[in-house]
Amino acid sequence: MMYPYLTLGDETEIVHSHLKEENGIKVVDVYFERPKPYGFDSARCRLPYYEWIMRDGFTDEELSRFESFLQTNAHTIIKYAELGGIGVAKAV
């Protein structure tokens, strides 16, 4: 399941997966997608490792900005992933 998190000014959508467990560690995949004329620029980062597991179309500078964004938002994204997304978290 994927949950919306934020849309940036350049139309980049940030969504995240549900909370998963790998080897006893809670992990969440965060997806960045931006529309372009014929498809999307895409990147995926796995938290809490900050491991980029996929990238297509984003520059090194953009990935660096996304990583800074994740460093300040990771705890919130992980919390929302555990609760079932922002919509559910607001109702709690």
PDB file of C-alpha atoms in Angstrom:
ATOM      1  CA  MET A   1       0.000   0.000   0.000  1.00  0.00           C
ATOM      2  CA  MET A   2       1.228   3.511  -0.835  1.00  0.00           C
ATOM      3  CA  TYR A   3       0.318   6.669   1.059  1.00  0.00           C
ATOM      4  CA  PRO A   4       0.588  10.282  -0.173  1.00  0.00           C
ATOM      5  CA  TYR A   5       2.840  12.551   1.874  1.00  0.00           C
ATOM      6  CA  LEU A   6       3.558  15.808   0.030  1.00  0.00           C
ATOM      7  CA  THR A   7       3.566  17.522  -3.381  1.00  0.00           C
ATOM      8  CA  LEU A   8       6.452  19.907  -4.071  1.00  0.00           C
ATOM      9  CA  GLY A   9       6.215  23.117  -6.120  1.00  0.00           C
ATOM     10  CA  ASP A  10       7.654  21.428  -9.236  1.00  0.00           C
ATOM     11  CA  GLU A  11       4.853  18.793  -9.050  1.00  0.00           C
ATOM     12  CA  THR A  12       7.129  16.136  -7.533  1.00  0.00           C
ATOM     13  CA  GLU A  13       4.885  13.787  -5.567  1.00  0.00           C
ATOM     14  CA  ILE A  14       6.289  12.183  -2.433  1.00  0.00           C
ATOM     15  CA  VAL A  15       4.561   9.004  -1.305  1.00  0.00           C
ATOM     16  CA  HIS A  16       5.594   6.243   1.066  1.00  0.00           C
ATOM     17  CA  SER A  17       4.939   2.570   1.602  1.00  0.00           C
ATOM     18  CA  HIS A  18       3.369   0.923   4.592  1.00  0.00           C
ATOM     19  CA  LEU A  19       5.706  -0.036   7.424  1.00  0.00           C
ATOM     20  CA  LYS A  20       7.589  -3.253   6.707  1.00  0.00           C
ATOM     21  CA  GLU A  21       9.983  -5.229   8.833  1.00  0.00           C
ATOM     22  CA  GLU A  22      13.271  -6.579   7.501  1.00  0.00           C
ATOM     23  CA  ASN A  23      15.581  -8.500   9.821  1.00  0.00           C
ATOM     24  CA  GLY A  24      13.849  -6.967  12.849  1.00  0.00           C
ATOM     25  CA  ILE A  25      14.175  -3.376  11.556  1.00  0.00           C
ATOM     26  CA  LYS A  26      11.192  -1.206  10.590  1.00  0.00           C
ATOM     27  CA  VAL A  27      11.629   0.052   7.011  1.00  0.00           C
ATOM     28  CA  VAL A  28       9.648   2.354   4.731  1.00  0.00           C
ATOM     29  CA  ASP A  29      10.199   3.013   1.029  1.00  0.00           C
ATOM     30  CA  VAL A  30       9.759   6.645  -0.016  1.00  0.00           C
ATOM     31  CA  TYR A  31       8.984   7.369  -3.672  1.00  0.00           C
ATOM     32  CA  PHE A  32       9.623  10.656  -5.493  1.00  0.00           C
ATOM     33  CA  GLU A  33       7.860  11.065  -8.845  1.00  0.00           C
ATOM     34  CA  ARG A  34       7.668  14.094 -11.137  1.00  0.00           C
ATOM     35  CA  PRO A  35       5.666  14.151 -14.367  1.00  0.00           C
ATOM     36  CA  LYS A  36       7.456  14.854 -17.612  1.00  0.00           C
ATOM     37  CA  PRO A  37       6.063  14.886 -21.160  1.00  0.00           C
ATOM     38  CA  TYR A  38       6.365  11.125 -21.646  1.00  0.00           C
ATOM     39  CA  GLY A  39       6.293   9.519 -18.209  1.00  0.00           C
ATOM     40  CA  PHE A  40       7.900  10.358 -14.897  1.00  0.00           C
ATOM     41  CA  ASP A  41      11.214  11.062 -13.231  1.00  0.00           C
ATOM     42  CA  SER A  42      11.376   8.586 -10.359  1.00  0.00           C
ATOM     43  CA  ALA A  43      13.499   7.811  -7.328  1.00  0.00           C
ATOM     44  CA  ARG A  44      13.080   5.550  -4.301  1.00  0.00           C
ATOM     45  CA  CYS A  45      14.807   5.694  -0.956  1.00  0.00           C
ATOM     46  CA  ARG A  46      14.620   3.110   1.832  1.00  0.00           C
ATOM     47  CA  LEU A  47      14.392   4.435   5.372  1.00  0.00           C
ATOM     48  CA  PRO A  48      15.962   4.264   7.907  1.00  0.00           C
ATOM     49  CA  TYR A  49      19.041   3.436   5.800  1.00  0.00           C
ATOM     50  CA  TYR A  50      18.747   6.395   3.380  1.00  0.00           C
ATOM     51  CA  GLU A  51      19.601   3.871   0.661  1.00  0.00           C
ATOM     52  CA  TRP A  52      18.618   4.934  -2.861  1.00  0.00           C
ATOM     53  CA  ILE A  53      17.203   1.781  -4.405  1.00  0.00           C
ATOM     54  CA  MET A  54      16.084   3.306  -7.728  1.00  0.00           C
ATOM     55  CA  ARG A  55      16.665   6.493  -9.677  1.00  0.00           C
ATOM     56  CA  ASP A  56      15.604   7.657 -13.127  1.00  0.00           C
ATOM     57  CA  GLY A  57      15.661  11.255 -14.348  1.00  0.00           C
ATOM     58  CA  PHE A  58      16.568  13.156 -11.168  1.00  0.00           C
ATOM     59  CA  THR A  59      19.964  14.887 -10.955  1.00  0.00           C
ATOM     60  CA  ASP A  60      22.547  14.329  -8.220  1.00  0.00           C
ATOM     61  CA  GLU A  61      21.664  17.781  -6.847  1.00  0.00           C
ATOM     62  CA  GLU A  62      17.969  16.889  -6.670  1.00  0.00           C
ATOM     63  CA  LEU A  63      18.730  13.607  -4.884  1.00  0.00           C
ATOM     64  CA  SER A  64      20.881  15.514  -2.410  1.00  0.00           C
ATOM     65  CA  ARG A  65      17.959  17.877  -1.690  1.00  0.00           C
ATOM     66  CA  PHE A  66      15.599  14.891  -1.317  1.00  0.00           C
ATOM     67  CA  GLU A  67      18.007  13.278   1.134  1.00  0.00           C
ATOM     68  CA  SER A  68      18.114  16.479   3.207  1.00  0.00           C
ATOM     69  CA  PHE A  69      14.322  16.541   3.108  1.00  0.00           C
ATOM     70  CA  LEU A  70      14.200  12.932   4.301  1.00  0.00           C
ATOM     71  CA  GLN A  71      16.624  13.583   7.140  1.00  0.00           C
ATOM     72  CA  THR A  72      14.200  16.122   8.600  1.00  0.00           C
ATOM     73  CA  ASN A  73      11.027  14.158   7.778  1.00  0.00           C
ATOM     74  CA  ALA A  74      11.992  10.492   8.222  1.00  0.00           C
ATOM     75  CA  HIS A  75      10.595  10.171  11.761  1.00  0.00           C
ATOM     76  CA  THR A  76       7.245  11.592  10.623  1.00  0.00           C
ATOM     77  CA  ILE A  77       7.089   9.442   7.481  1.00  0.00           C
ATOM     78  CA  ILE A  78       7.869   6.298   9.493  1.00  0.00           C
ATOM     79  CA  LYS A  79       5.197   7.235  12.051  1.00  0.00           C
ATOM     80  CA  TYR A  80       2.578   7.791   9.328  1.00  0.00           C
ATOM     81  CA  ALA A  81       3.567   4.529   7.615  1.00  0.00           C
ATOM     82  CA  GLU A  82       2.936   2.729  10.880  1.00  0.00           C
ATOM     83  CA  LEU A  83      -0.467   4.420  11.305  1.00  0.00           C
ATOM     84  CA  GLY A  84      -1.634   3.861   7.719  1.00  0.00           C
ATOM     85  CA  GLY A  85      -0.912   7.255   6.166  1.00  0.00           C
ATOM     86  CA  ILE A  86      -1.580  10.908   6.977  1.00  0.00           C
ATOM     87  CA  GLY A  87      -5.366  10.621   6.535  1.00  0.00           C
ATOM     88  CA  VAL A  88      -5.581   7.949   9.225  1.00  0.00           C
ATOM     89  CA  ALA A  89      -3.053   9.715  11.434  1.00  0.00           C
ATOM     90  CA  LYS A  90      -5.186  12.881  11.480  1.00  0.00           C
ATOM     91  CA  ALA A  91      -8.149  10.921  12.785  1.00  0.00           C
ATOM     92  CA  VAL A  92      -6.146   9.425  15.655  1.00  0.00           C
TER      93      VAL A  92
END
